Short mmCIF file of C-alpha atoms and ligand atoms in Angstrom, two decimals:
data_model
loop_
_atom_site.label_atom_id
_atom_site.label_comp_id
_atom_site.label_asym_id
_atom_site.label_seq_id
_atom_site.Cartn_x
_atom_site.Cartn_y
_atom_site.Cartn_z
CA MET G 1 15.81 -31.44 -24.54
CA VAL G 2 16.15 -28.49 -22.40
CA LYS G 3 15.69 -25.22 -24.75
CA ASP G 4 18.73 -22.22 -24.47
CA GLU G 5 16.27 -20.03 -23.49
CA VAL G 6 15.29 -22.34 -20.45
CA LYS G 7 19.26 -22.72 -19.73
CA LYS G 8 20.21 -18.96 -19.77
CA ALA G 9 17.23 -17.79 -17.59
CA LEU G 10 18.41 -20.76 -15.43
CA GLU G 11 22.24 -19.33 -15.34
CA SER G 12 20.80 -16.01 -14.52
CA VAL G 13 18.84 -17.15 -11.43
CA GLN G 14 22.06 -19.10 -10.10
CA LYS G 15 24.00 -15.67 -10.65
CA ALA G 16 21.26 -13.61 -8.77
CA VAL G 17 21.49 -16.13 -6.07
CA GLN G 18 25.14 -15.38 -5.60
CA GLY G 19 24.01 -11.55 -5.20
CA ASP G 20 21.21 -11.91 -2.63
CA LEU G 21 23.20 -12.52 0.13
CA ASN G 22 20.91 -11.22 2.83
CA GLY G 23 17.70 -11.79 1.38
CA THR G 24 16.78 -8.15 1.25
CA GLY G 25 17.51 -4.96 -1.23
CA GLN G 26 17.80 -4.68 -4.93
CA ALA G 27 19.43 -7.90 -4.96
CA HIS G 28 16.83 -9.92 -3.78
CA VAL G 29 14.37 -8.19 -6.33
CA ASP G 30 16.49 -8.86 -9.08
CA LEU G 31 16.62 -12.62 -7.89
CA LEU G 32 12.67 -12.95 -7.77
CA GLU G 33 12.65 -11.25 -11.38
CA THR G 34 15.02 -13.89 -12.60
CA ILE G 35 13.08 -16.79 -11.12
CA ARG G 36 10.01 -15.40 -12.81
CA LYS G 37 11.74 -15.22 -16.20
CA LEU G 38 12.89 -18.87 -15.69
CA SER G 39 9.10 -19.95 -15.07
CA LEU G 40 8.12 -17.81 -18.06
CA ALA G 41 10.77 -19.55 -20.11
CA VAL G 42 9.90 -23.12 -19.18
CA GLU G 43 6.03 -22.67 -19.09
CA THR G 44 4.21 -22.89 -22.60
CA PRO G 45 2.55 -20.11 -23.45
CA ALA G 46 -0.87 -21.53 -23.27
CA GLU G 47 0.24 -22.84 -19.64
CA THR G 48 1.12 -19.69 -18.74
CA LEU G 49 -2.22 -18.06 -20.00
CA MET G 50 -3.91 -20.96 -18.29
CA ARG G 51 -2.25 -20.05 -15.04
CA MET G 52 -3.13 -16.45 -15.46
CA ARG G 53 -6.54 -17.10 -15.95
CA PHE G 54 -6.85 -19.18 -12.57
CA GLU G 55 -5.05 -16.76 -10.42
CA PRO G 56 -8.24 -15.34 -9.06
CA LEU G 57 -9.52 -18.31 -8.00
CA GLN G 58 -6.60 -18.59 -5.32
CA SER G 59 -7.84 -15.20 -3.95
CA ALA G 60 -11.07 -16.58 -3.49
CA ALA G 61 -10.11 -19.83 -1.67
CA ILE G 62 -7.94 -17.78 0.71
CA ARG G 63 -11.11 -15.16 1.56
CA LEU G 64 -13.19 -18.21 1.98
CA ALA G 65 -10.79 -19.62 4.14
CA LEU G 66 -10.38 -16.71 6.22
CA GLU G 67 -14.21 -15.70 6.01
CA THR G 68 -15.03 -19.31 7.46
CA GLY G 69 -12.48 -19.35 10.31
CA VAL G 70 -10.62 -22.09 8.98
CA LEU G 71 -7.01 -20.37 9.04
CA ASP G 72 -7.68 -18.61 12.43
CA ALA G 73 -8.37 -22.48 13.74
CA ILE G 74 -5.50 -23.81 11.84
CA SER G 75 -3.21 -20.76 13.22
CA SER G 76 -4.27 -21.36 16.78
CA LEU G 77 -3.11 -25.28 16.81
CA GLY G 78 0.52 -23.63 16.69
CA GLY G 79 1.75 -25.82 14.10
CA LYS G 80 -0.18 -29.15 15.13
CA LYS G 81 -1.56 -31.11 12.25
CA VAL G 82 -5.49 -30.87 11.75
CA THR G 83 -7.81 -32.47 9.42
CA ALA G 84 -10.50 -31.31 7.83
CA ASP G 85 -13.00 -33.59 9.65
CA GLU G 86 -11.44 -31.71 12.76
CA LEU G 87 -11.88 -27.84 11.31
CA ALA G 88 -15.55 -28.86 10.29
CA ASP G 89 -16.33 -29.49 14.08
CA LEU G 90 -14.52 -26.42 15.06
CA THR G 91 -15.73 -23.89 12.10
CA LYS G 92 -19.09 -25.76 11.50
CA TYR G 93 -18.48 -25.83 7.79
CA HIS G 94 -18.72 -28.88 5.81
CA ALA G 95 -15.47 -31.06 5.47
CA LEU G 96 -15.75 -31.44 1.99
CA LEU G 97 -15.76 -27.50 1.35
CA ILE G 98 -12.78 -27.00 3.53
CA ALA G 99 -10.88 -29.64 1.79
CA ARG G 100 -11.83 -28.14 -1.78
CA ILE G 101 -10.83 -24.52 -0.80
CA MET G 102 -7.63 -25.89 1.17
CA ARG G 103 -6.40 -27.49 -2.22
CA LEU G 104 -5.47 -23.76 -3.31
CA VAL G 105 -4.75 -22.33 -0.26
CA THR G 106 -2.09 -24.73 0.33
CA TRP G 107 -0.78 -24.86 -3.32
CA ALA G 108 -0.39 -21.05 -2.38
CA GLY G 109 1.82 -22.00 0.40
CA VAL G 110 -0.52 -20.15 2.91
CA VAL G 111 -0.80 -23.55 4.94
CA ASP G 112 1.27 -26.78 4.73
CA GLU G 113 -0.54 -29.96 3.12
CA VAL G 114 1.10 -32.55 5.52
CA GLY G 115 -1.17 -35.20 4.32
CA GLU G 116 -4.45 -36.24 3.01
CA ASN G 117 -6.89 -33.61 3.71
CA THR G 118 -4.59 -32.56 6.81
CA TYR G 119 -2.94 -29.34 7.35
CA ALA G 120 -0.57 -27.33 9.61
CA ALA G 121 0.24 -23.76 10.14
CA ASN G 122 3.44 -22.09 8.87
CA GLU G 123 4.52 -18.63 9.02
CA MET G 124 2.41 -17.38 6.52
CA THR G 125 -0.66 -18.91 7.95
CA ARG G 126 0.39 -17.07 11.32
CA LEU G 127 0.94 -13.77 9.33
CA ILE G 128 -2.38 -13.91 7.31
CA VAL G 129 -4.52 -14.09 10.37
CA SER G 130 -3.17 -10.92 11.93
CA PRO G 131 -5.60 -7.95 11.89
CA GLY G 132 -3.44 -6.33 9.40
CA LEU G 133 -3.10 -8.83 6.87
CA SER G 134 -6.42 -10.50 7.16
CA GLY G 135 -7.89 -6.68 6.67
CA GLY G 136 -5.71 -6.32 3.81
CA GLU G 137 -7.06 -9.87 2.21
CA LYS G 138 -10.51 -8.41 2.98
CA HIS G 139 -10.34 -5.13 1.63
CA HIS G 140 -8.83 -5.90 -1.89
CA PHE G 141 -11.14 -8.90 -2.37
CA ASP G 142 -14.23 -7.52 -1.32
CA LEU G 143 -13.56 -4.07 -3.16
CA PHE G 144 -11.79 -5.03 -6.07
CA PHE G 145 -13.57 -8.04 -7.39
CA PRO G 146 -16.92 -5.93 -7.61
CA THR G 147 -15.28 -3.25 -9.23
CA GLY G 148 -13.47 -5.90 -11.58
CA ALA G 149 -16.61 -7.59 -12.58
CA LYS G 150 -18.47 -3.99 -13.45
CA LEU G 151 -15.33 -2.79 -15.43
CA MET G 152 -16.17 -3.56 -18.97
CA GLU G 153 -19.75 -2.39 -18.74
CA TYR G 154 -18.46 0.91 -16.97
CA LEU G 155 -15.77 1.68 -19.66
CA HIS G 156 -18.74 1.24 -22.09
CA GLU G 157 -21.54 2.83 -20.61
CA THR G 158 -19.81 6.02 -19.02
CA LYS G 159 -16.68 6.38 -21.70
CA VAL G 160 -14.68 7.38 -18.79
CA HIS G 161 -11.09 6.23 -19.28
CA GLN G 162 -9.07 7.17 -16.08
CA PHE G 163 -9.91 10.65 -14.31
CA PRO G 164 -13.45 11.53 -14.11
CA LYS G 165 -14.73 14.83 -14.40
CA ASP G 166 -16.80 16.66 -11.50
CA ASP G 167 -19.61 15.21 -13.55
CA GLU G 168 -18.59 11.72 -13.90
CA ILE G 169 -17.98 8.72 -11.84
CA SER G 170 -15.09 6.63 -10.95
CA ALA G 171 -15.23 2.63 -11.78
CA PHE G 172 -15.54 2.20 -8.01
CA GLN G 173 -18.31 4.76 -7.59
CA TYR G 174 -19.91 2.65 -10.33
CA ALA G 175 -19.75 -0.95 -8.94
CA HIS G 176 -20.12 0.09 -4.92
CA GLY G 177 -22.31 3.11 -5.60
CA LYS G 178 -20.33 5.60 -3.56
CA LYS G 179 -16.50 7.08 -3.59
CA LEU G 180 -14.32 5.04 -1.75
CA TRP G 181 -13.90 7.49 1.38
CA GLU G 182 -17.76 7.92 1.39
CA TYR G 183 -18.23 4.00 1.13
CA PHE G 184 -16.07 3.57 4.31
CA ASP G 185 -18.21 5.81 6.14
CA ALA G 186 -20.78 3.76 5.12
CA VAL G 187 -19.40 0.33 5.70
CA PRO G 188 -17.68 0.79 9.23
CA GLU G 189 -16.52 -3.09 8.74
CA GLN G 190 -14.82 -2.23 5.59
CA ARG G 191 -12.90 0.90 6.97
CA LYS G 192 -11.62 -1.15 9.93
CA TYR G 193 -10.12 -3.71 7.59
CA PHE G 194 -8.48 -0.69 5.49
CA ASP G 195 -7.71 1.23 8.60
CA ASP G 196 -5.75 -2.42 9.95
CA TYR G 197 -4.10 -3.20 6.88
CA MET G 198 -2.71 0.48 6.46
CA ALA G 199 -1.41 0.22 10.04
CA VAL G 200 0.87 -2.64 8.88
CA ARG G 201 1.24 -2.80 5.57
CA ARG G 202 4.44 -1.08 5.35
CA VAL G 203 6.35 1.05 8.17
CA GLY G 204 7.99 3.31 5.63
CA LEU G 205 9.59 5.69 7.97
CA VAL G 206 11.22 3.09 9.91
CA LYS G 207 12.81 1.40 6.77
CA TRP G 208 13.66 4.95 5.77
CA PHE G 209 15.39 5.64 9.19
CA GLN G 210 17.21 2.44 9.17
CA THR G 211 18.64 2.96 5.69
CA TYR G 212 19.33 6.74 5.54
CA PRO G 213 21.04 9.60 7.68
CA MET G 214 17.85 10.96 8.69
CA ALA G 215 20.15 13.29 11.25
CA GLU G 216 20.43 15.27 7.66
CA ILE G 217 16.99 15.97 7.24
CA LEU G 218 16.51 16.71 11.22
CA CYS G 219 19.95 18.79 12.32
CA PRO G 220 18.39 22.07 11.19
CA ALA G 221 15.47 21.42 13.31
CA ALA G 222 17.63 20.96 16.59
CA LYS G 223 18.60 24.62 15.92
CA ARG G 224 14.84 25.43 16.75
CA ASP G 225 12.49 25.97 19.60
CA ALA G 226 10.95 22.79 20.80
CA ASN G 227 7.33 24.56 20.28
CA ALA G 228 7.98 24.84 16.34
CA ALA G 229 6.27 21.89 14.61
CA LEU G 230 9.08 19.15 13.65
CA PHE G 231 7.09 16.89 11.84
CA VAL G 232 3.37 16.61 10.50
CA ASP G 233 2.04 13.43 9.15
CA VAL G 234 -0.69 14.45 6.66
CA GLY G 235 -3.71 12.02 6.05
CA GLY G 236 -1.58 9.87 8.67
CA ASN G 237 -4.69 7.85 9.43
CA TRP G 238 -3.69 5.87 12.87
CA GLY G 239 -0.69 8.01 12.59
CA HIS G 240 2.01 4.81 12.77
CA GLU G 241 4.42 6.81 10.80
CA VAL G 242 4.72 9.62 13.03
CA GLU G 243 4.85 7.43 16.25
CA SER G 244 7.39 5.12 14.85
CA PHE G 245 9.46 8.58 14.12
CA HIS G 246 9.08 9.66 17.67
CA GLU G 247 10.05 6.08 19.01
CA ALA G 248 13.32 6.11 16.52
CA TYR G 249 14.04 10.08 17.36
CA PRO G 250 12.62 10.33 20.83
CA ASP G 251 14.93 13.54 21.62
CA ALA G 252 14.34 15.20 18.37
CA PRO G 253 13.11 18.92 19.48
CA GLY G 254 9.89 20.19 17.99
CA ARG G 255 5.81 19.11 17.84
CA LEU G 256 4.69 16.09 16.43
CA ILE G 257 1.44 16.40 14.55
CA LEU G 258 -1.01 13.83 13.09
CA GLN G 259 -3.76 15.06 10.64
CA ASP G 260 -6.85 13.69 9.03
CA LEU G 261 -10.15 13.81 8.30
CA PRO G 262 -12.87 14.38 11.43
CA GLN G 263 -14.32 10.87 11.51
CA THR G 264 -10.46 9.02 11.60
CA ILE G 265 -9.24 11.59 13.86
CA GLU G 266 -12.34 11.01 16.40
CA LYS G 267 -11.47 7.14 16.02
CA VAL G 268 -7.88 7.68 16.63
CA ARG G 269 -8.47 9.64 19.70
CA ARG G 270 -10.92 7.21 21.30
CA GLU G 271 -9.05 4.06 20.38
CA ASN G 272 -5.58 4.12 20.41
CA PRO G 273 -4.03 7.72 20.11
CA PRO G 274 -0.27 7.84 19.24
CA LYS G 275 1.98 8.74 22.58
CA ASP G 276 3.30 12.80 22.33
CA VAL G 277 1.65 13.47 19.14
CA GLU G 278 -0.98 15.80 18.86
CA CYS G 279 -4.22 14.91 16.79
CA MET G 280 -5.63 17.48 14.77
CA GLU G 281 -8.59 17.44 12.57
CA TYR G 282 -7.92 18.73 9.13
CA ASP G 283 -9.16 18.40 5.49
CA PHE G 284 -6.10 18.93 3.12
CA PHE G 285 -8.20 20.69 0.87
CA GLN G 286 -8.15 23.97 2.97
CA PRO G 287 -5.14 25.86 3.89
CA GLN G 288 -2.65 23.83 6.10
CA PRO G 289 -2.55 25.54 9.71
CA ILE G 290 0.59 24.48 10.77
CA LYS G 291 3.11 27.01 9.16
CA GLY G 292 7.18 26.61 8.90
CA ALA G 293 7.31 22.90 10.19
CA ARG G 294 10.83 21.30 9.16
CA ALA G 295 8.72 18.37 7.56
CA TYR G 296 5.12 17.59 5.94
CA TYR G 297 5.07 13.93 5.48
CA PHE G 298 2.31 12.42 2.81
CA ARG G 299 2.44 8.93 2.92
CA ASN G 300 0.16 6.96 -0.01
CA ILE G 301 -1.62 10.39 -0.38
CA CYS G 302 -0.64 11.79 -3.56
CA HIS G 303 -1.46 7.94 -5.37
CA ASP G 304 -5.05 8.37 -4.30
CA TRP G 305 -5.96 11.55 -6.38
CA PRO G 306 -5.57 12.71 -10.16
CA ASP G 307 -2.95 15.64 -10.55
CA GLU G 308 -5.43 18.52 -10.44
CA GLN G 309 -6.49 17.52 -6.84
CA CYS G 310 -2.81 17.00 -5.71
CA GLN G 311 -1.97 19.94 -7.04
CA ILE G 312 -4.54 21.93 -4.66
CA PHE G 313 -3.24 20.26 -1.59
CA LEU G 314 0.09 20.31 -2.07
CA SER G 315 -0.10 23.82 -3.31
CA ASN G 316 -2.01 24.52 0.40
CA THR G 317 1.12 23.02 1.95
CA ALA G 318 3.82 24.76 -0.33
CA ARG G 319 1.97 27.92 0.92
CA SER G 320 2.81 27.11 4.54
CA MET G 321 6.07 26.10 4.10
CA GLU G 322 9.47 28.01 5.08
CA GLU G 323 11.96 29.03 2.27
CA GLY G 324 15.16 27.29 2.76
CA TYR G 325 13.86 25.57 5.78
CA SER G 326 10.57 23.36 5.32
CA ARG G 327 10.68 20.12 3.35
CA LEU G 328 8.12 18.07 1.80
CA LEU G 329 8.16 14.44 2.00
CA ILE G 330 6.15 12.29 -0.27
CA ASP G 331 6.31 8.58 0.36
CA ASP G 332 4.67 6.94 -2.73
CA TYR G 333 6.30 4.73 -5.82
CA VAL G 334 8.35 6.35 -8.49
CA LEU G 335 7.66 4.15 -11.22
CA ASN G 336 10.61 3.04 -13.53
CA ASP G 337 10.54 4.41 -16.87
CA VAL G 338 10.87 0.74 -18.13
CA GLN G 339 10.38 -2.61 -16.78
CA ALA G 340 8.36 -1.22 -13.81
CA PRO G 341 7.88 -4.03 -10.89
CA ILE G 342 4.64 -5.77 -10.98
CA ARG G 343 3.66 -4.48 -7.31
CA ALA G 344 4.13 -0.63 -8.57
CA ALA G 345 2.27 -1.31 -11.69
CA ALA G 346 -0.39 -3.29 -9.94
CA MET G 347 -0.92 -0.38 -7.44
CA ASP G 348 -1.20 2.03 -10.11
CA LEU G 349 -3.81 0.01 -11.78
CA LEU G 350 -5.70 -0.35 -8.26
CA MET G 351 -5.39 3.29 -7.68
CA MET G 352 -7.34 4.34 -10.86
CA LEU G 353 -9.99 1.72 -10.43
CA PHE G 354 -10.45 2.59 -6.70
CA CYS G 355 -9.94 6.49 -6.36
CA SER G 356 -9.07 7.72 -10.06
CA GLY G 357 -5.68 8.00 -8.88
CA ILE G 358 -2.30 7.33 -10.29
CA GLU G 359 1.21 6.04 -9.39
CA ARG G 360 3.82 8.13 -11.16
CA THR G 361 7.00 7.93 -12.54
CA ARG G 362 9.88 10.38 -11.54
CA HIS G 363 9.41 12.88 -14.44
CA GLN G 364 5.59 13.06 -13.75
CA TRP G 365 6.69 13.76 -10.15
CA GLU G 366 8.83 16.86 -11.49
CA ILE G 367 6.02 18.02 -13.51
CA LEU G 368 3.38 17.97 -10.69
CA LEU G 369 6.19 19.46 -7.77
CA ASP G 370 6.61 22.23 -10.23
CA ARG G 371 3.07 23.18 -10.61
CA CYS G 372 3.02 23.84 -6.96
CA GLY G 373 6.21 25.76 -6.38
CA LEU G 374 8.32 23.14 -5.84
CA GLU G 375 11.25 21.18 -6.78
CA ILE G 376 12.73 17.88 -6.27
CA VAL G 377 15.87 17.81 -3.28
CA LYS G 378 16.54 13.90 -3.67
CA VAL G 379 14.63 10.56 -3.96
CA TRP G 380 15.59 8.24 -0.80
CA GLY G 381 15.00 4.57 -2.46
CA THR G 382 15.86 1.10 -1.23
CA ARG G 383 14.55 -1.04 -4.02
CA SER G 384 12.69 -0.74 -6.66
CA ASP G 385 9.51 -2.29 -5.85
CA TYR G 386 8.80 -0.48 -2.84
CA GLU G 387 7.52 3.08 -2.10
CA GLN G 388 10.78 5.86 -2.08
CA VAL G 389 10.30 9.13 -0.12
CA ILE G 390 10.76 12.35 -2.23
CA GLU G 391 12.26 15.08 -0.14
CA ALA G 392 11.10 18.14 -2.02
CA ARG G 393 11.60 21.95 -0.90
CA LEU G 394 10.07 25.42 -2.17
CA LYS G 395 11.71 26.27 -5.75
CA GLU G 396 14.77 28.86 -5.21
C1 SAM H 401 -4.38 5.91 1.67
S1 SAM H 401 -4.45 6.44 3.19
C2 SAM H 401 -3.13 6.54 3.98
C3 SAM H 401 -2.99 6.78 5.13
C4 SAM H 401 -1.68 7.03 5.97
N1 SAM H 401 -0.74 8.08 5.43
C5 SAM H 401 -0.64 5.45 5.56
O1 SAM H 401 0.40 5.54 4.55
O2 SAM H 401 -0.86 4.61 6.13
C6 SAM H 401 -5.09 7.93 2.83
C7 SAM H 401 -5.35 8.69 4.25
O3 SAM H 401 -5.93 10.08 3.34
C8 SAM H 401 -7.33 10.36 4.76
N2 SAM H 401 -7.75 11.51 3.87
C9 SAM H 401 -8.64 11.37 2.82
N3 SAM H 401 -9.01 12.48 2.40
C10 SAM H 401 -8.56 13.31 3.30
C11 SAM H 401 -8.99 14.78 3.23
N4 SAM H 401 -9.50 15.69 2.56
N5 SAM H 401 -8.11 15.43 4.38
C12 SAM H 401 -7.06 14.74 5.26
N6 SAM H 401 -6.83 13.44 5.20
C13 SAM H 401 -7.84 12.94 4.43
C14 SAM H 401 -7.84 9.10 5.00
O4 SAM H 401 -8.81 9.24 6.07
C15 SAM H 401 -6.51 8.24 5.06
O5 SAM H 401 -6.32 8.50 6.20
#
């Protein structure tokens, strides 16, 4: 007999399906959440615990399928069927190993299983082999799993809980021997996975332009001289966001500036400088040299750092802002006070482990910004499981 709890959960799914007309936005997030709750209502508690315990093995199988070239080989066939034996010929790994890995990979939906030990690429296969998304898988797996494995030892040995002081180390350092950014200097292939991932993970501003009246933000800038700074992408890495800004607003007047650490800027200049954007070496713990820009944009920067450090670099920016004109734009999660979506909650923990960072609630943002002499004008957001753009100005 179907439990009442299951019937209710199913009704919620049916209702949410009606609301999710175009598969985007908050209605889509709500539908996914009702499906998750239905699954929890159907599973016994023991089944749920068992499922969760085995989830890391799915990540291991996907990582192996990438490393062995199995996913590349399947994807390159463009939807044509391929057997484990044929994949063994193509990749030089044993057919039995491939078949074992592929049970989990196909269960996850990353590849279609179309017969016994026979596979075909689908949309997810094509996505996961792209440099950005395969970079994301490698970055997460290779850096998180060693950190996770050392976590209990770290907790007991160091007694550090969340935010290490100057003479203490982070969980990442404990596992990998270096801080995240220093680790990337020492292991260039991991820096490349990370940079590729950053460039595709989400083009926040484009989403933002499409949803919100960007003209409102840019309008006062139109009255300025074309030599005035319009948009500064601080810690912008490849400059993908400032570039997308330029593509969306090619005629917006003013200078577009990408700032990052010297080694990143050197790589950008050498490999793929964004068009019509000035690339500038800048350490954001130093005073901001660009004065009175219309917008200083920090995407996924503040969540890498505890409040103490954020206060230093946001205050550096605040000191360069022009009262009544400049805007600080922070593109990060604004956590719900209750029922935070899994992506935001997991990201919070990841930031804590990787760089002693934190995702913040609106109240926590308000306190931090207030300490830097700033106040929130508006939070621009589309759905609760995405990062949002906090627009702030100097306190009046
Ligand atoms: C999480 S990534 C975010 C990159 C980009 N904003 C995005 O969202 O794709 C953090 C960036 O901050 C840069 N960064 C770290 N410390 C910095 C510092 N002290 N000054 C300037 N940039 C820094 C890193 O090089 C990296 O590009």
